[in-house]
Amino acid sequence: VVPHRRGRYSKTGEIRDLTDQAVLLLSALLRGNNGLRVLCWKSRAFRRRVKRMIENMRMNRETWTLFCPAWGFLASLQHSLESHCSIPEESIVALNDEWTDCGAEVAPLDVSHLLRASVWFAEIVE
């Protein structure tokens, strides 16, 4: 709990913890259930929120570990029990065609910031 104006407290930390736990739970459910994973990819609202999450995953060398639950979630979205990476082509196209903000122009997803974070992770793991 973070101190806020006038002696009130912000529950940002608690909300972050709860969100991380929900992401971990959904990741576990997706890993063991290909049908659920396919249904998620078919949901327009789900794709829109995944795209927004990816766009907002801005990190640096010091903060990338805060995004570990999100990394696991993204991995569970793409892995099936039968193959290493099995996101259908139409799901990728649909994800890029989603808009994330009202009135914003639809643009393909930029993942360059995630590629940089992957390099940081690889350097640390070595």
PDB file of C-alpha atoms in Angstrom:
ATOM      1  CA  VAL A   1       0.000   0.000   0.000  1.00  0.00           C
ATOM      2  CA  VAL A   2       1.449   3.330  -1.082  1.00  0.00           C
ATOM      3  CA  PRO A   3       0.849   6.577   0.881  1.00  0.00           C
ATOM      4  CA  HIS A   4      -1.399   8.995  -0.979  1.00  0.00           C
ATOM      5  CA  ARG A   5      -2.548  12.588  -0.440  1.00  0.00           C
ATOM      6  CA  ARG A   6      -4.324  13.522   2.817  1.00  0.00           C
ATOM      7  CA  GLY A   7      -3.334  10.346   4.639  1.00  0.00           C
ATOM      8  CA  ARG A   8      -5.192   8.070   2.219  1.00  0.00           C
ATOM      9  CA  TYR A   9      -3.564   5.014   0.751  1.00  0.00           C
ATOM     10  CA  SER A  10      -3.339   3.808  -2.806  1.00  0.00           C
ATOM     11  CA  LYS A  11      -3.753   0.098  -3.328  1.00  0.00           C
ATOM     12  CA  THR A  12      -1.657   0.084  -6.497  1.00  0.00           C
ATOM     13  CA  GLY A  13       0.730  -2.547  -5.116  1.00  0.00           C
ATOM     14  CA  GLU A  14      -2.105  -4.806  -4.005  1.00  0.00           C
ATOM     15  CA  ILE A  15      -3.847  -4.470  -7.352  1.00  0.00           C
ATOM     16  CA  ARG A  16      -0.577  -5.262  -9.146  1.00  0.00           C
ATOM     17  CA  ASP A  17      -0.153  -8.392  -6.988  1.00  0.00           C
ATOM     18  CA  LEU A  18      -3.726  -9.506  -7.667  1.00  0.00           C
ATOM     19  CA  THR A  19      -3.319  -8.883 -11.395  1.00  0.00           C
ATOM     20  CA  ASP A  20      -0.082 -10.877 -11.449  1.00  0.00           C
ATOM     21  CA  GLN A  21      -1.797 -13.783  -9.671  1.00  0.00           C
ATOM     22  CA  ALA A  22      -4.709 -13.708 -12.135  1.00  0.00           C
ATOM     23  CA  VAL A  23      -2.272 -13.715 -15.063  1.00  0.00           C
ATOM     24  CA  LEU A  24      -0.400 -16.694 -13.584  1.00  0.00           C
ATOM     25  CA  LEU A  25      -3.658 -18.594 -13.058  1.00  0.00           C
ATOM     26  CA  LEU A  26      -4.867 -17.916 -16.601  1.00  0.00           C
ATOM     27  CA  SER A  27      -1.447 -18.942 -17.932  1.00  0.00           C
ATOM     28  CA  ALA A  28      -1.703 -22.286 -16.126  1.00  0.00           C
ATOM     29  CA  LEU A  29      -5.221 -22.864 -17.467  1.00  0.00           C
ATOM     30  CA  LEU A  30      -4.147 -22.034 -21.022  1.00  0.00           C
ATOM     31  CA  ARG A  31      -1.143 -24.375 -20.946  1.00  0.00           C
ATOM     32  CA  GLY A  32      -3.280 -27.370 -20.204  1.00  0.00           C
ATOM     33  CA  ASN A  33      -6.282 -26.527 -22.355  1.00  0.00           C
ATOM     34  CA  ASN A  34      -5.865 -25.981 -26.090  1.00  0.00           C
ATOM     35  CA  GLY A  35      -9.597 -25.450 -26.518  1.00  0.00           C
ATOM     36  CA  LEU A  36      -9.579 -22.534 -24.073  1.00  0.00           C
ATOM     37  CA  ARG A  37      -6.543 -21.048 -25.821  1.00  0.00           C
ATOM     38  CA  VAL A  38      -8.306 -21.223 -29.194  1.00  0.00           C
ATOM     39  CA  LEU A  39     -11.458 -19.636 -27.714  1.00  0.00           C
ATOM     40  CA  CYS A  40      -9.399 -16.793 -26.238  1.00  0.00           C
ATOM     41  CA  TRP A  41      -7.820 -16.046 -29.623  1.00  0.00           C
ATOM     42  CA  LYS A  42     -11.299 -15.910 -31.191  1.00  0.00           C
ATOM     43  CA  SER A  43     -12.459 -13.224 -28.739  1.00  0.00           C
ATOM     44  CA  ARG A  44     -12.141  -9.709 -30.114  1.00  0.00           C
ATOM     45  CA  ALA A  45     -12.150  -8.157 -26.625  1.00  0.00           C
ATOM     46  CA  PHE A  46      -9.414 -10.558 -25.523  1.00  0.00           C
ATOM     47  CA  ARG A  47      -7.239  -9.765 -28.572  1.00  0.00           C
ATOM     48  CA  ARG A  48      -7.703  -6.030 -28.012  1.00  0.00           C
ATOM     49  CA  ARG A  49      -6.569  -6.294 -24.392  1.00  0.00           C
ATOM     50  CA  VAL A  50      -3.615  -8.536 -25.260  1.00  0.00           C
ATOM     51  CA  LYS A  51      -2.517  -6.011 -27.867  1.00  0.00           C
ATOM     52  CA  ARG A  52      -2.841  -3.168 -25.349  1.00  0.00           C
ATOM     53  CA  MET A  53      -0.887  -5.180 -22.770  1.00  0.00           C
ATOM     54  CA  ILE A  54       1.936  -5.817 -25.237  1.00  0.00           C
ATOM     55  CA  GLU A  55       2.030  -2.162 -26.277  1.00  0.00           C
ATOM     56  CA  ASN A  56       2.242  -1.086 -22.619  1.00  0.00           C
ATOM     57  CA  MET A  57       5.000  -3.516 -21.612  1.00  0.00           C
ATOM     58  CA  ARG A  58       7.683  -0.821 -21.549  1.00  0.00           C
ATOM     59  CA  MET A  59      10.633  -1.827 -19.436  1.00  0.00           C
ATOM     60  CA  ASN A  60      14.318  -1.263 -18.909  1.00  0.00           C
ATOM     61  CA  ARG A  61      17.190  -3.372 -17.558  1.00  0.00           C
ATOM     62  CA  GLU A  62      16.078  -2.728 -13.980  1.00  0.00           C
ATOM     63  CA  THR A  63      12.312  -3.236 -14.320  1.00  0.00           C
ATOM     64  CA  TRP A  64      11.962  -6.124 -16.781  1.00  0.00           C
ATOM     65  CA  THR A  65      11.555  -8.661 -13.953  1.00  0.00           C
ATOM     66  CA  LEU A  66       8.264  -6.983 -12.968  1.00  0.00           C
ATOM     67  CA  PHE A  67       6.864  -8.301 -16.237  1.00  0.00           C
ATOM     68  CA  CYS A  68       7.666 -12.002 -15.658  1.00  0.00           C
ATOM     69  CA  PRO A  69       3.977 -12.969 -15.179  1.00  0.00           C
ATOM     70  CA  ALA A  70       3.150 -11.254 -18.492  1.00  0.00           C
ATOM     71  CA  TRP A  71       6.017 -13.082 -20.229  1.00  0.00           C
ATOM     72  CA  GLY A  72       4.630 -16.406 -18.992  1.00  0.00           C
ATOM     73  CA  PHE A  73       1.159 -15.430 -20.108  1.00  0.00           C
ATOM     74  CA  LEU A  74       2.371 -14.592 -23.631  1.00  0.00           C
ATOM     75  CA  ALA A  75       4.201 -17.920 -23.770  1.00  0.00           C
ATOM     76  CA  SER A  76       1.061 -19.809 -22.715  1.00  0.00           C
ATOM     77  CA  LEU A  77      -0.924 -18.080 -25.460  1.00  0.00           C
ATOM     78  CA  GLN A  78       1.351 -19.367 -28.177  1.00  0.00           C
ATOM     79  CA  HIS A  79       2.272 -22.883 -27.020  1.00  0.00           C
ATOM     80  CA  SER A  80       0.006 -25.812 -27.607  1.00  0.00           C
ATOM     81  CA  LEU A  81       0.456 -29.338 -26.349  1.00  0.00           C
ATOM     82  CA  GLU A  82       1.081 -30.553 -29.902  1.00  0.00           C
ATOM     83  CA  SER A  83       3.512 -27.951 -31.217  1.00  0.00           C
ATOM     84  CA  HIS A  84       5.940 -25.300 -30.043  1.00  0.00           C
ATOM     85  CA  CYS A  85       4.190 -22.306 -31.598  1.00  0.00           C
ATOM     86  CA  SER A  86       0.677 -22.721 -32.869  1.00  0.00           C
ATOM     87  CA  ILE A  87      -1.014 -19.361 -33.090  1.00  0.00           C
ATOM     88  CA  PRO A  88      -3.157 -19.552 -36.222  1.00  0.00           C
ATOM     89  CA  GLU A  89      -2.232 -17.052 -38.946  1.00  0.00           C
ATOM     90  CA  GLU A  90      -5.732 -15.561 -38.855  1.00  0.00           C
ATOM     91  CA  SER A  91      -5.311 -14.829 -35.129  1.00  0.00           C
ATOM     92  CA  ILE A  92      -2.099 -12.895 -35.775  1.00  0.00           C
ATOM     93  CA  VAL A  93      -3.773 -10.893 -38.545  1.00  0.00           C
ATOM     94  CA  ALA A  94      -6.788 -10.247 -36.308  1.00  0.00           C
ATOM     95  CA  LEU A  95      -4.505  -9.122 -33.447  1.00  0.00           C
ATOM     96  CA  ASN A  96      -2.761  -6.612 -35.718  1.00  0.00           C
ATOM     97  CA  ASP A  97      -6.130  -5.380 -37.015  1.00  0.00           C
ATOM     98  CA  GLU A  98      -7.426  -4.581 -33.520  1.00  0.00           C
ATOM     99  CA  TRP A  99      -7.469  -0.981 -32.330  1.00  0.00           C
ATOM    100  CA  THR A 100      -6.639  -0.339 -28.712  1.00  0.00           C
ATOM    101  CA  ASP A 101      -7.882   3.218 -28.122  1.00  0.00           C
ATOM    102  CA  CYS A 102     -11.082   4.866 -29.309  1.00  0.00           C
ATOM    103  CA  GLY A 103     -10.409   6.859 -32.442  1.00  0.00           C
ATOM    104  CA  ALA A 104      -6.851   5.563 -32.763  1.00  0.00           C
ATOM    105  CA  GLU A 105      -5.620   4.343 -36.087  1.00  0.00           C
ATOM    106  CA  VAL A 106      -5.196   0.580 -36.432  1.00  0.00           C
ATOM    107  CA  ALA A 107      -1.504  -0.262 -36.691  1.00  0.00           C
ATOM    108  CA  PRO A 108       0.497  -3.476 -36.619  1.00  0.00           C
ATOM    109  CA  LEU A 109       1.865  -4.390 -33.230  1.00  0.00           C
ATOM    110  CA  ASP A 110       5.378  -3.089 -32.524  1.00  0.00           C
ATOM    111  CA  VAL A 111       7.296  -5.648 -30.453  1.00  0.00           C
ATOM    112  CA  SER A 112      10.778  -4.126 -30.683  1.00  0.00           C
ATOM    113  CA  HIS A 113      10.689  -3.280 -26.961  1.00  0.00           C
ATOM    114  CA  LEU A 114      10.023  -6.957 -26.184  1.00  0.00           C
ATOM    115  CA  LEU A 115      12.947  -8.028 -28.348  1.00  0.00           C
ATOM    116  CA  ARG A 116      15.255  -5.727 -26.365  1.00  0.00           C
ATOM    117  CA  ALA A 117      13.952  -7.178 -23.108  1.00  0.00           C
ATOM    118  CA  SER A 118      14.578 -10.706 -24.441  1.00  0.00           C
ATOM    119  CA  VAL A 119      18.207  -9.770 -25.056  1.00  0.00           C
ATOM    120  CA  TRP A 120      18.510  -8.462 -21.467  1.00  0.00           C
ATOM    121  CA  PHE A 121      17.019 -11.697 -20.188  1.00  0.00           C
ATOM    122  CA  ALA A 122      19.431 -13.800 -22.298  1.00  0.00           C
ATOM    123  CA  GLU A 123      22.403 -11.790 -20.970  1.00  0.00           C
ATOM    124  CA  ILE A 124      21.335 -12.382 -17.366  1.00  0.00           C
ATOM    125  CA  VAL A 125      20.644 -16.092 -17.822  1.00  0.00           C
ATOM    126  CA  GLU A 126      24.092 -16.747 -19.321  1.00  0.00           C
TER     127      GLU A 126
END
